Short mmCIF file of C-alpha atoms in Angstrom, two decimals:
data_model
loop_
_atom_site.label_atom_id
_atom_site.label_comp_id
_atom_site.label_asym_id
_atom_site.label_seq_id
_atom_site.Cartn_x
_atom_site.Cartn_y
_atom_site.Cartn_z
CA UNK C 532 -18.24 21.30 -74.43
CA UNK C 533 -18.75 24.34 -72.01
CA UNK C 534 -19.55 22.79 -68.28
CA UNK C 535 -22.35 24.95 -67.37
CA UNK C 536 -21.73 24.22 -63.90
CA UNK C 537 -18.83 25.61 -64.00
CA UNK C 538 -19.76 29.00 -64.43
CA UNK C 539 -17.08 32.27 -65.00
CA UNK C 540 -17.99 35.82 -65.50
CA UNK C 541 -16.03 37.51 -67.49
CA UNK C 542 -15.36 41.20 -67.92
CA UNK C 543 -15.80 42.43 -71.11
CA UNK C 544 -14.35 45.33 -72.25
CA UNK C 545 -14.96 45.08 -76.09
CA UNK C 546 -10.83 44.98 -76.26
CA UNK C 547 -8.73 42.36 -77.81
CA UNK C 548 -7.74 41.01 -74.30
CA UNK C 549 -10.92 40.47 -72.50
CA UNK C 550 -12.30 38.87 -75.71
CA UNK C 551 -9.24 35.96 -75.66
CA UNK C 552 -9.90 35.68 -72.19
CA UNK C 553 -13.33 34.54 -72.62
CA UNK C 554 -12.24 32.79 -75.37
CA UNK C 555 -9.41 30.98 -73.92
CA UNK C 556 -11.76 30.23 -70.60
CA UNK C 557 -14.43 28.40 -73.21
CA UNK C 558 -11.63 26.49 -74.61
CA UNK C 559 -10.63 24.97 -71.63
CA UNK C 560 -14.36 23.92 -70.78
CA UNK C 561 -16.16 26.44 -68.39
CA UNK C 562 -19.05 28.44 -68.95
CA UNK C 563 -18.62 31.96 -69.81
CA UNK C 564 -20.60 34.74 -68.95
CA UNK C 565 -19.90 37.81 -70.57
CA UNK C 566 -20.42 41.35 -68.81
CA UNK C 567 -20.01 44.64 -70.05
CA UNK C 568 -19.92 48.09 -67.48
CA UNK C 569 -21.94 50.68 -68.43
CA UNK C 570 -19.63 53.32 -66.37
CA UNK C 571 -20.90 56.69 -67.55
CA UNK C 572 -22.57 58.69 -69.96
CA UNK C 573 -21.97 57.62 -73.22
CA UNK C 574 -21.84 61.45 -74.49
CA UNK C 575 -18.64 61.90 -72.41
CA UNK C 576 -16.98 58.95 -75.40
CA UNK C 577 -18.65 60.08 -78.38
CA UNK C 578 -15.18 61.77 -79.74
CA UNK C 579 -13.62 60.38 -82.68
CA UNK C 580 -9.99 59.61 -82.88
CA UNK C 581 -9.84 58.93 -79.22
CA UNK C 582 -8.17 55.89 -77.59
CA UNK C 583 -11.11 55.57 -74.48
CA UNK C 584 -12.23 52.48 -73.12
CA UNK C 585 -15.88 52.07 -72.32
CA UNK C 586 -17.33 53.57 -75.55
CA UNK C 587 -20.73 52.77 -77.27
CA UNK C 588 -18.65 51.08 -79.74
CA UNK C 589 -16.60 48.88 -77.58
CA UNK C 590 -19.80 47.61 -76.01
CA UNK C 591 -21.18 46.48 -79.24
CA UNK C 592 -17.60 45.16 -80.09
CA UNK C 593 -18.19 43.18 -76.88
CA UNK C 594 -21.57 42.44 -77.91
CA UNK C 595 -20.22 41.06 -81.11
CA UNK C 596 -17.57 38.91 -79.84
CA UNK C 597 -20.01 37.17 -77.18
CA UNK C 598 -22.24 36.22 -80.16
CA UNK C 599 -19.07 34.78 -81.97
CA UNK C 600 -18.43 32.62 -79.01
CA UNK C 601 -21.93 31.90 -78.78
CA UNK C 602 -21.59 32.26 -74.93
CA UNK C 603 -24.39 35.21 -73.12
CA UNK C 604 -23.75 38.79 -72.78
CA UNK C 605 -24.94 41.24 -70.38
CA UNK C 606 -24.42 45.00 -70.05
CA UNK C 607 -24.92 46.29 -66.21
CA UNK C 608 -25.55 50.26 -65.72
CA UNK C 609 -23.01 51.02 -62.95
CA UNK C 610 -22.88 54.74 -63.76
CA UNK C 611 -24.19 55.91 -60.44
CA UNK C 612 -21.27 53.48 -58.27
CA UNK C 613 -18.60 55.17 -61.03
CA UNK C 614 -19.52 58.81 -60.52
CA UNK C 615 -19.41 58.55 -56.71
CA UNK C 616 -16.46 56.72 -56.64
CA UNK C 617 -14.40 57.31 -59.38
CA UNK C 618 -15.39 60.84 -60.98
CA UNK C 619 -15.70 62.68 -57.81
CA UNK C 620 -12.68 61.00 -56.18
CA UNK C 621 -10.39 62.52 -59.94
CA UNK C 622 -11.76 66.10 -59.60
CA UNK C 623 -11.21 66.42 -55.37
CA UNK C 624 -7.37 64.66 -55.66
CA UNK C 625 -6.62 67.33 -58.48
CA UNK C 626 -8.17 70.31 -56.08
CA UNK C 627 -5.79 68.77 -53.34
CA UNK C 628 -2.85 69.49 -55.43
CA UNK C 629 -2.48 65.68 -56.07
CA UNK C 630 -2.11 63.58 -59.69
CA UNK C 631 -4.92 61.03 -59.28
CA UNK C 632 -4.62 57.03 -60.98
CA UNK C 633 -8.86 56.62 -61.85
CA UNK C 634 -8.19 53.54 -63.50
CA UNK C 635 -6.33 51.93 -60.17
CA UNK C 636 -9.88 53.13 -58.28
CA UNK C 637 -11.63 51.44 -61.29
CA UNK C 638 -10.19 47.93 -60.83
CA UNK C 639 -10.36 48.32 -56.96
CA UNK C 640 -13.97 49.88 -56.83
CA UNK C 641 -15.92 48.69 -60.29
CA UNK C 642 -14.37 45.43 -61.83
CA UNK C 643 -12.98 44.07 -58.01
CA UNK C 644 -15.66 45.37 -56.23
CA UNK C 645 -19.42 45.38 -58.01
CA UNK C 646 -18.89 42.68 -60.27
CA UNK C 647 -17.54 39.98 -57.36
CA UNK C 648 -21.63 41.12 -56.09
CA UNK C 649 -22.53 40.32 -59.47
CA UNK C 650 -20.56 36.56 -59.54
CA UNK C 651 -22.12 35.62 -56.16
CA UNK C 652 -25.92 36.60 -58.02
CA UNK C 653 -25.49 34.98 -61.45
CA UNK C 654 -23.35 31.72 -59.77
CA UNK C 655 -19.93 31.96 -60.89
CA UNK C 656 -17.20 30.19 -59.81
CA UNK C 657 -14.31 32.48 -60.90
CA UNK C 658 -14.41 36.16 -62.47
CA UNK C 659 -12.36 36.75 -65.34
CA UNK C 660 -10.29 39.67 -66.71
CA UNK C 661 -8.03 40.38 -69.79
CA UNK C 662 -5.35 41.77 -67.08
CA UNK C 663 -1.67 40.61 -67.51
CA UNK C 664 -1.10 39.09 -64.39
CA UNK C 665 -1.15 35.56 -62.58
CA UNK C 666 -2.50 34.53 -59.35
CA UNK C 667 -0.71 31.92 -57.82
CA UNK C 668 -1.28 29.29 -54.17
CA UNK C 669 1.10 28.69 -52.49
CA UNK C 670 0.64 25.71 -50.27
CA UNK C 671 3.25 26.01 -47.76
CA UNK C 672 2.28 29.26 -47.04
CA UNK C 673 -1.11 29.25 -47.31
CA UNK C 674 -1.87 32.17 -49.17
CA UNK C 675 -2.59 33.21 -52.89
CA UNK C 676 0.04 35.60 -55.08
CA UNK C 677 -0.24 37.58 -57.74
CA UNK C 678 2.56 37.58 -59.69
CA UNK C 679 4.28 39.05 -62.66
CA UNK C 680 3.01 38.56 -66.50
CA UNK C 681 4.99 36.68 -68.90
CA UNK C 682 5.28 39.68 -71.05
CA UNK C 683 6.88 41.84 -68.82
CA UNK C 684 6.43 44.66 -71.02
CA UNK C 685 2.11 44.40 -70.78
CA UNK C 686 2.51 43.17 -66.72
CA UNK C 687 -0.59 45.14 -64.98
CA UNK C 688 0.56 43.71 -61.28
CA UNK C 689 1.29 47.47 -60.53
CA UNK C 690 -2.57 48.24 -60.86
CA UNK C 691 -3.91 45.45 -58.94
CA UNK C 692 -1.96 46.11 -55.97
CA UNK C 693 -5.17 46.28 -53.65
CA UNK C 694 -6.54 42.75 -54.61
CA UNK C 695 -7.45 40.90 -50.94
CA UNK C 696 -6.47 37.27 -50.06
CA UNK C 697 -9.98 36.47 -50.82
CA UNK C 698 -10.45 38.12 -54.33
CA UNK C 699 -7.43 36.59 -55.63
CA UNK C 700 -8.63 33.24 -54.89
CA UNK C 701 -11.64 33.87 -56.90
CA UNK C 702 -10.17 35.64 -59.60
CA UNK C 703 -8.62 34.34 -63.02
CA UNK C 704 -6.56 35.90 -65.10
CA UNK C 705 -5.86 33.62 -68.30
CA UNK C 706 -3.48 36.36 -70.54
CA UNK C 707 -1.13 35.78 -67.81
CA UNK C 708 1.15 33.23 -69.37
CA UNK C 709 1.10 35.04 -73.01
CA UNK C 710 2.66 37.50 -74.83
CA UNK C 711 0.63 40.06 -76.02
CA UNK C 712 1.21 39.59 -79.76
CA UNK C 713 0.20 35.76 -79.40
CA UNK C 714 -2.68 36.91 -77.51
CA UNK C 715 -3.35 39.03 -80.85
CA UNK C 716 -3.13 35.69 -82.90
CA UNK C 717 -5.02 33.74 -81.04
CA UNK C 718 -7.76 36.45 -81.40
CA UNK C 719 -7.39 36.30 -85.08
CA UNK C 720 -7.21 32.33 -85.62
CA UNK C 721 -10.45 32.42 -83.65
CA UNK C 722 -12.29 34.68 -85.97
CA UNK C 723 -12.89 37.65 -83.33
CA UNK C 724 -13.67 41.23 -84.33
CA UNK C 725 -10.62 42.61 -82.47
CA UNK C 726 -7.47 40.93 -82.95
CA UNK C 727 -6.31 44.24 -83.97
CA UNK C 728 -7.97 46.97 -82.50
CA UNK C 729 -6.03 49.31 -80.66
CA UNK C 730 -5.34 49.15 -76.71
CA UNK C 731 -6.91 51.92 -74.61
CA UNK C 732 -4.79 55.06 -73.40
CA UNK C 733 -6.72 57.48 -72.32
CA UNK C 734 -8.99 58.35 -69.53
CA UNK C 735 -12.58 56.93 -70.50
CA UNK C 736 -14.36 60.12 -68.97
CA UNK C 737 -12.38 62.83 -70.26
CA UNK C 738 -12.26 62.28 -74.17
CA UNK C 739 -10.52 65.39 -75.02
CA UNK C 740 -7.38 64.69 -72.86
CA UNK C 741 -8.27 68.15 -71.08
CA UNK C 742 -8.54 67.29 -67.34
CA UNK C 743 -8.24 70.61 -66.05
CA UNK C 744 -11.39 71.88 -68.37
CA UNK C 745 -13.23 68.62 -67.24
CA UNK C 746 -12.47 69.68 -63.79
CA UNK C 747 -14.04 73.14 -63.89
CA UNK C 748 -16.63 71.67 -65.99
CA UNK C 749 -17.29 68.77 -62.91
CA UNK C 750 -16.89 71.05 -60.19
CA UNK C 751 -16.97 74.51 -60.68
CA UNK C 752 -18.38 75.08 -56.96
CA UNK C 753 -15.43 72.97 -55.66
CA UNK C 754 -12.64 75.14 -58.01
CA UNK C 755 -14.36 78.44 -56.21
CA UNK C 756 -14.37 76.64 -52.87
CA UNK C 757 -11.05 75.77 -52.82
CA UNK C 758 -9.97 79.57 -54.21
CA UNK C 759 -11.65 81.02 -51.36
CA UNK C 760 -9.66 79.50 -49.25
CA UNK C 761 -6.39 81.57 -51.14
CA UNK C 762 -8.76 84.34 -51.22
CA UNK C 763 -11.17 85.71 -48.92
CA UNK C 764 -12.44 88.78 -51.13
CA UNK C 765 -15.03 87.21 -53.38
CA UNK C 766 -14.10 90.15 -56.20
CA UNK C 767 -10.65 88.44 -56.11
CA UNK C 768 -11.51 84.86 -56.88
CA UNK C 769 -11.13 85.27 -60.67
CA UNK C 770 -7.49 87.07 -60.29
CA UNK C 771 -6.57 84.66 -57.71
CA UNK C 772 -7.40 81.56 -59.78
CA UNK C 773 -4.41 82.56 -61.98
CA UNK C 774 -1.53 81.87 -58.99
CA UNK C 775 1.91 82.20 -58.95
CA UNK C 776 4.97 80.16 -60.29
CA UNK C 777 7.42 80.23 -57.72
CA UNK C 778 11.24 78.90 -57.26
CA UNK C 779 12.33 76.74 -54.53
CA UNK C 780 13.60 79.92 -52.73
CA UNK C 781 10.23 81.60 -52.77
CA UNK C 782 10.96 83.77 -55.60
CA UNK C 783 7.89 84.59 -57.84
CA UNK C 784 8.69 83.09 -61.14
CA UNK C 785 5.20 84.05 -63.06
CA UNK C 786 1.63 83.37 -63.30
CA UNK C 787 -0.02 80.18 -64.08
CA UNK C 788 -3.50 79.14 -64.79
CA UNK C 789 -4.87 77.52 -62.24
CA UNK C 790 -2.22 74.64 -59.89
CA UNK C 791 -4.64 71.84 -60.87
CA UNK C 792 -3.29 72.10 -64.58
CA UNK C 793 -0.09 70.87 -63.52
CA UNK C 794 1.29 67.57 -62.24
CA UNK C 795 5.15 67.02 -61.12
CA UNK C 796 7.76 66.08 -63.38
CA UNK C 797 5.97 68.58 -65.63
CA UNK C 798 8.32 70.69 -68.02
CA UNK C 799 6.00 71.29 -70.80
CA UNK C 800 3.57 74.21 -71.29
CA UNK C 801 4.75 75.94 -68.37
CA UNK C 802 5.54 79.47 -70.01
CA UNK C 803 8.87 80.52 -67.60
CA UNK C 804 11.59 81.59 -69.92
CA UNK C 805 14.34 80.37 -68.37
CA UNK C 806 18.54 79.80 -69.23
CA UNK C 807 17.89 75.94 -67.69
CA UNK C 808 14.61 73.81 -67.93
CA UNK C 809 12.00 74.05 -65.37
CA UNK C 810 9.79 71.13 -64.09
CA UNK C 811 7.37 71.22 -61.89
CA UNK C 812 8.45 70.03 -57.99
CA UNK C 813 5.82 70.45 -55.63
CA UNK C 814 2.11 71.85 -55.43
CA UNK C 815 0.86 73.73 -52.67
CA UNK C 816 -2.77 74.25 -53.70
CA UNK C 817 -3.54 75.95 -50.10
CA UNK C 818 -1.60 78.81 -51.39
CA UNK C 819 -2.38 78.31 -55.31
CA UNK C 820 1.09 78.21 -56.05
CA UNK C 821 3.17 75.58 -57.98
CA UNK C 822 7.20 75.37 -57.47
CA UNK C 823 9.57 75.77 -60.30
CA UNK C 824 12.88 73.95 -60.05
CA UNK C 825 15.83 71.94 -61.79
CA UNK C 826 15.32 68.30 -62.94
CA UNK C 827 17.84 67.02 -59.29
CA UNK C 828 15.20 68.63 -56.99
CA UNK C 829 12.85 65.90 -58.28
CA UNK C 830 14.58 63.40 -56.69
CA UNK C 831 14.39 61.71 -53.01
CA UNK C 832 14.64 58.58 -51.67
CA UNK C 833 11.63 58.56 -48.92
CA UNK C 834 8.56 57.66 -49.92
CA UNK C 835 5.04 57.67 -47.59
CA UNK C 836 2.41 56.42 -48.72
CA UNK C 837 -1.33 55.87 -47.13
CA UNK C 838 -3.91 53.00 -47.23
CA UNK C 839 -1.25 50.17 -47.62
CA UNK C 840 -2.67 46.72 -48.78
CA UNK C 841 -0.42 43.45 -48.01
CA UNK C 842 -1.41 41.21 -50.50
CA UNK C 843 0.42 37.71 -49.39
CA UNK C 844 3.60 37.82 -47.26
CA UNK C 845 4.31 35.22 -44.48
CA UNK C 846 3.18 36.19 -41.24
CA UNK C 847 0.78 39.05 -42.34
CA UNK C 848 -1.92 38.24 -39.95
CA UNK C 849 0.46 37.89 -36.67
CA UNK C 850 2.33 41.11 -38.35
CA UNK C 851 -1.00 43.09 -37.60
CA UNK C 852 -2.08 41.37 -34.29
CA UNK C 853 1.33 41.39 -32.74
CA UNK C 854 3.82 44.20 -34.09
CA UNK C 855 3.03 48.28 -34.73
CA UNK C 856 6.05 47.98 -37.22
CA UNK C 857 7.56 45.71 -39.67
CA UNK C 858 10.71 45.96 -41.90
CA UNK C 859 10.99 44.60 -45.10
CA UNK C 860 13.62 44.41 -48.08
CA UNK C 861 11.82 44.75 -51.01
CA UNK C 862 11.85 46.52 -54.91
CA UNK C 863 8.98 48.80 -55.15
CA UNK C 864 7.94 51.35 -58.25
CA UNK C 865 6.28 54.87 -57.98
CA UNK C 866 4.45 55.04 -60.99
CA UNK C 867 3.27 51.94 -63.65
CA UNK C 868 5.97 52.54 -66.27
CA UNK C 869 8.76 52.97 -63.66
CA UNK C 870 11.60 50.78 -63.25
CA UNK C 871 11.92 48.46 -60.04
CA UNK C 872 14.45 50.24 -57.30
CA UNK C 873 15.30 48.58 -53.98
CA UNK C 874 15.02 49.55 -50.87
CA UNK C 875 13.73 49.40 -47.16
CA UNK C 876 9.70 49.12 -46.53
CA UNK C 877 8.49 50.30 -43.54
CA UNK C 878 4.83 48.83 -42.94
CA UNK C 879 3.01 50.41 -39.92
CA UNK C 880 -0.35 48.63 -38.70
CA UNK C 881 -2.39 51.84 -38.59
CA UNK C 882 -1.62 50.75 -42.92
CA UNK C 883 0.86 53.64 -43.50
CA UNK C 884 4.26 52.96 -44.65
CA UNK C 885 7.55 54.62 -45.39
CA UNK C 886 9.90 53.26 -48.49
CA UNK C 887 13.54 54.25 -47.97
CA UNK C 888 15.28 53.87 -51.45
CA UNK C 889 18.54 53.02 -51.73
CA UNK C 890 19.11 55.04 -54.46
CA UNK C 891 17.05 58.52 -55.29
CA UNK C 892 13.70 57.87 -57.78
CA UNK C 893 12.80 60.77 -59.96
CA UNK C 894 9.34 62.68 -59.78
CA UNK C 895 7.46 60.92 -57.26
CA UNK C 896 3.79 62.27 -57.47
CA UNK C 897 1.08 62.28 -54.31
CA UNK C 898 -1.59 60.54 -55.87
CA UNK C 899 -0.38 57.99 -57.41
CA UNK C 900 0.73 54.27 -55.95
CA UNK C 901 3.86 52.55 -54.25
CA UNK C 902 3.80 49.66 -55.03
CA UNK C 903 6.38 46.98 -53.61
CA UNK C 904 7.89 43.52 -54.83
CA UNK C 905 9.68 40.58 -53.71
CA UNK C 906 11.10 39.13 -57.67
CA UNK C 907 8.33 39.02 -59.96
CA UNK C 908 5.53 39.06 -56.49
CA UNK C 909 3.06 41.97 -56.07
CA UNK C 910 3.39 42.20 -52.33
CA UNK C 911 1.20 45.08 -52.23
CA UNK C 912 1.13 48.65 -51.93
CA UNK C 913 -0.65 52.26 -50.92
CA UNK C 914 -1.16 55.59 -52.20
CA UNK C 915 1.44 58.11 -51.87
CA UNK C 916 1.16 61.16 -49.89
CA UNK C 917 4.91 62.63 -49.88
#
């Protein structure tokens, strides 16, 4: 029997996870309350064949398995929050020459951010998500960790890399200690809708997979503000919107269509004929131009990165009140799918920091996150500039 004072919101995302975590949070005798986040307009999802999350359909799926667990459902309009900081946040890191994460700012900003206002207002103790992660105390220390899933292969530590001492003590993540495919079972033995529905891929607010089309769509005023700064003779915007490919020795390789259609590590659709492949290696959107080079001028092994959240290491606070610098040995990835490579973190209290691989990692993108571990501990991380 559900304690109704002991009351959990849970995030719904009409998914097979979030439904076993509400599930699985019933079962072991709390209250559920089951939220769904109306994040933008629901013409932006209405393409078939996609794999989007937040879709009219996943909210009745979410709907549907609330009603199966006969716990309450509610679906909260945060479209106005998501545009300001999500949406707008996508379009100006791609005019910056930058490959943007939105679902990183969607934990931090949405599901970490509004619905911790919306726990406080309905009561609840903890809020839930179908993440695969654990948060961990550690009494000796004093401080909460989040550390790795069980399945390895599903872990989403490298996403939550922003969550404060103070969230993580509120938060629960109950898909933590499975495997995805038993995860899938239990969601099947317990009757709901979505045992087997697909996982989300792709970015809920640009169905077709065309970000550079959804950017001119977005922002057409900021994609002609940004090309007069290349150009100052209005006549030339259009010309100048198609810049130049050029080599790491400043040679003019081509044309391309526009440097926010490219990210780096890119070799496909580029258009250079060439005797060896081409990827792309840097962007330099102040002079609409996008480098060309070979596959070794991708790597380095210095990594700088901006806006660096310590989740739990010993010391933090007196690291901040006492020292401009700290020194850490640590493993640390530059993108979510990227293996673990050690190295040297250098954590400045103005929250910049400098990762000095010990070996070179491959395509490292501004944009995206660093994010650093001690074994299977998130210890935190930042968004890379260089």
């Amino acid at each position: 029997m559900a304690d109704i004072e002991k009351k959990m919101l849970v995030a719904m995302s009409g998914g097979v996870d979030s439904s076993v975590a509400a599930y699985l949070v019933r079962e072991e005798g709390y209250f559920p309350l089951g939220v769904t986040m109306m994040l933008h307009d629901q013409d932006l999802s209405c393409t078939a064949g996609t794999h989007l999350c937040c879709t009219p359909d996943d909210i009745e799926d979410a709907r549907v398995v609330c009603s199966t667990l006969g716990i309450p459902f509610h679906v909260v309009n945060f479209m106005d929050g998501f545009r300001e900081k999500i949406i707008n946040n996508f379009v100006d890191t791609y005019l910056k020459g930058q490959t943007p994460n939105p679902c990183i700012d969607c934990n931090r900003y949405m599901k970490f951010g509004r619905l911790f206002e919306m726990a406080d207002e309905e009561g609840c103790e903890k809020v839930v998500t179908g993440h695969y992660a654990n948060v961990e105390y550690d009494e000796k220390e004093g401080l909460y960790k989040l550390r790795r899933a069980k399945d390895v292969t599903k872990d989403q530590t490298y996403v939550l890399y922003f969550l404060s001492q103070q969230q993580l003590a509120r938060l629960y993540f109950p898909l933590g200690r499975y495997e995805k495919s038993v995860a899938r079972d239990i969601a099947e033995e317990a009757g709901i809708i979505v045992a087997r529905k697909h996982d989300s891929q792709d970015i809920c607010f640009v169905p077709d997979g065309d970000y550079a089309g959804f950017i001119e769509r977005e922002a057409s005023a900021k994609v002609r503000d940004a090309l007069e700064a290349v150009s100052s003779r209005l006549e030339d915007i259009e010309k100048e919107r198609y810049g130049k490919f050029v080599d790491t020795d400043g040679n003019i390789l081509g044309t391309h269509k526009g440097y926010y259609h490219y990210t780096i590590g890119q070799r496909r659709g580029l258009g250079i004929p060439a005797a060896d492949r081409l990827y792309v290696v840097d962007i330099i959107p102040e002079k609409n131009q996008v480098i060309l080079g070979a596959n070794d001028d991708l790597f380095t092994r210095e990594v700088n990165a901006v806006d660096f959240n310590l989740i739990s290491y010993p010391e933090a606070d007196k690291f901040v009140k006492d020292s401009d610098e700290k020194q850490m040995r640590v493993t640390a990835k530059v993108r979510y799918r990227a293996k673990d490579t050690s190295g040297v973190l250098t954590l400045r209290s103005d929250g910049t920091a400098t990762m000095l691989f010990d070996e070179p990692v491959r395509a490292v993108t501004p944009g995206q996150s660093l994010v650093v571990y001690d074994g299977d501990y998130c210890l935190g991380g930042g968004t890379i500039t260089s």
